[in-house]
Every structure is written in C-alpha cells, then in structure tokens.
C-alpha cells in the first residue's frame, strides 16, 4: 500500500534533494533520488521543477555533458526559506500522525 502524497510534500522532498548539492543537480538524478522515498514519474517531476523555478525556489543553468547540454537545478535562498518552513511543518505533522497511528504521546 502506498500513501497518497500531496503537492506540498513533493515540493518539500524535491527542494530537500536539490539542496543536498551546493552546485545543483540535474533532473534525472532528482527523479532517482525522489524515487528512493516515493513513486514519481519524470512526467510528474518536471512540472514540479518548473513551478518551483517560476516561484523563485530554484534556479537553473545548463552544462555540457557528453556532447549535449544538461539542465541543472539549484536551490535559491528563497528556496531554503521555503524548505526550512516545510521541515518545521513536517515535524508537527509527523508527530500528529504518529500519535494516532502508533499511539505515541507528544510531550
């Protein structure tokens, strides 16, 4: 069984993956890294990358690789602010879910 994930969670995961490399990373690698934690297709991921870029959370640059250009995505300072907010919200959400599903009490 897979849990349905919303836009905010996918955005948070993508921003987190991109933030791991200071120089940025390319789309296929982002897809592979995201797939470690959730099922996502490239056709789903690329619109997310474009939207995050449009919103100022990511910037892009092209770099030659094996005779062709590869587009790299790099998190912006605004993207880091957004990611930090997602991380804080995730902790509260996770704790609420754990309290119900696992019977854990939050102190």
GROMACS .gro file of C-alpha atoms in nm:
model
  107
    1UNK     CA    1   0.000   0.000   0.000
    2UNK     CA    2   0.126   0.345  -0.086
    3UNK     CA    3   0.007   0.661   0.084
    4UNK     CA    4  -0.113   0.939  -0.143
    5UNK     CA    5   0.119   1.238  -0.131
    6UNK     CA    6   0.022   1.594  -0.190
    7UNK     CA    7   0.188   1.879  -0.372
    8UNK     CA    8   0.345   2.026  -0.058
    9UNK     CA    9   0.517   1.701   0.037
   10UNK     CA   10   0.651   1.651  -0.316
   11UNK     CA   11   0.776   2.012  -0.321
   12UNK     CA   12   0.948   1.961   0.014
   13UNK     CA   13   1.117   1.640  -0.099
   14UNK     CA   14   1.234   1.794  -0.428
   15UNK     CA   15   1.372   2.102  -0.253
   16UNK     CA   16   1.547   1.883   0.000
   17UNK     CA   17   1.704   1.664  -0.269
   18UNK     CA   18   1.823   1.966  -0.467
   19UNK     CA   19   1.962   2.132  -0.153
   20UNK     CA   20   2.198   1.840  -0.090
   21UNK     CA   21   2.435   1.952  -0.368
   22UNK     CA   22   2.563   2.311  -0.350
   23UNK     CA   23   2.635   2.313  -0.724
   24UNK     CA   24   2.290   2.183  -0.811
   25UNK     CA   25   2.176   1.860  -0.967
   26UNK     CA   26   2.004   1.751  -1.286
   27UNK     CA   27   1.650   1.631  -1.346
   28UNK     CA   28   1.712   1.258  -1.394
   29UNK     CA   29   1.918   1.239  -1.074
   30UNK     CA   30   1.648   1.430  -0.885
   31UNK     CA   31   1.392   1.177  -1.011
   32UNK     CA   32   1.606   0.884  -0.897
   33UNK     CA   33   1.666   1.039  -0.553
   34UNK     CA   34   1.295   1.117  -0.502
   35UNK     CA   35   1.208   0.760  -0.606
   36UNK     CA   36   1.403   0.636  -0.305
   37UNK     CA   37   1.116   0.755  -0.085
   38UNK     CA   38   0.813   0.777  -0.314
   39UNK     CA   39   0.688   0.672  -0.655
   40UNK     CA   40   0.711   0.957  -0.903
   41UNK     CA   41   0.741   0.968  -1.279
   42UNK     CA   42   0.955   1.209  -1.475
   43UNK     CA   43   0.636   1.345  -1.631
   44UNK     CA   44   0.519   1.437  -1.280
   45UNK     CA   45   0.852   1.572  -1.161
   46UNK     CA   46   0.944   1.813  -1.440
   47UNK     CA   47   0.632   2.031  -1.396
   48UNK     CA   48   0.718   2.048  -1.023
   49UNK     CA   49   1.071   2.164  -1.107
   50UNK     CA   50   0.937   2.427  -1.349
   51UNK     CA   51   0.684   2.554  -1.093
   52UNK     CA   52   0.946   2.575  -0.817
   53UNK     CA   53   1.169   2.765  -1.058
   54UNK     CA   54   0.885   3.002  -1.151
   55UNK     CA   55   0.817   3.057  -0.778
   56UNK     CA   56   1.181   3.154  -0.719
   57UNK     CA   57   1.272   2.846  -0.512
   58UNK     CA   58   1.502   2.700  -0.778
   59UNK     CA   59   1.729   2.842  -1.044
   60UNK     CA   60   1.867   2.661  -1.346
   61UNK     CA   61   2.179   2.656  -1.555
   62UNK     CA   62   2.291   2.438  -1.844
   63UNK     CA   63   2.620   2.250  -1.853
   64UNK     CA   64   2.767   2.039  -2.131
   65UNK     CA   65   2.779   1.666  -2.060
   66UNK     CA   66   2.886   1.405  -2.318
   67UNK     CA   67   2.834   1.644  -2.607
   68UNK     CA   68   2.494   1.777  -2.502
   69UNK     CA   69   2.353   2.024  -2.256
   70UNK     CA   70   2.223   1.903  -1.923
   71UNK     CA   71   1.995   2.131  -1.720
   72UNK     CA   72   2.092   2.167  -1.356
   73UNK     CA   73   1.865   2.287  -1.076
   74UNK     CA   74   2.000   2.474  -0.777
   75UNK     CA   75   1.810   2.587  -0.468
   76UNK     CA   76   1.790   2.962  -0.410
   77UNK     CA   77   1.799   3.145  -0.078
   78UNK     CA   78   1.420   3.180  -0.109
   79UNK     CA   79   1.403   2.804  -0.171
   80UNK     CA   80   1.596   2.740   0.151
   81UNK     CA   81   1.348   2.955   0.345
   82UNK     CA   82   1.061   2.756   0.195
   83UNK     CA   83   1.238   2.426   0.269
   84UNK     CA   84   1.301   2.527   0.631
   85UNK     CA   85   0.930   2.607   0.668
   86UNK     CA   86   0.836   2.269   0.518
   87UNK     CA   87   1.074   2.094   0.756
   88UNK     CA   88   0.923   2.263   1.062
   89UNK     CA   89   0.569   2.184   0.944
   90UNK     CA   90   0.668   1.824   0.871
   91UNK     CA   91   0.780   1.767   1.231
   92UNK     CA   92   0.441   1.874   1.367
   93UNK     CA   93   0.254   1.672   1.104
   94UNK     CA   94   0.468   1.363   1.165
   95UNK     CA   95   0.416   1.387   1.541
   96UNK     CA   96   0.038   1.418   1.497
   97UNK     CA   97   0.021   1.117   1.267
   98UNK     CA   98   0.246   0.911   1.495
   99UNK     CA   99   0.025   0.990   1.793
  100UNK     CA  100  -0.273   0.840   1.612
  101UNK     CA  101  -0.117   0.555   1.413
  102UNK     CA  102   0.143   0.445   1.664
  103UNK     CA  103  -0.012   0.565   1.990
  104UNK     CA  104   0.284   0.789   2.064
  105UNK     CA  105   0.227   1.075   2.304
  106UNK     CA  106   0.382   1.414   2.228
  107UNK     CA  107   0.515   1.596   2.532
   0.00000   0.00000   0.00000
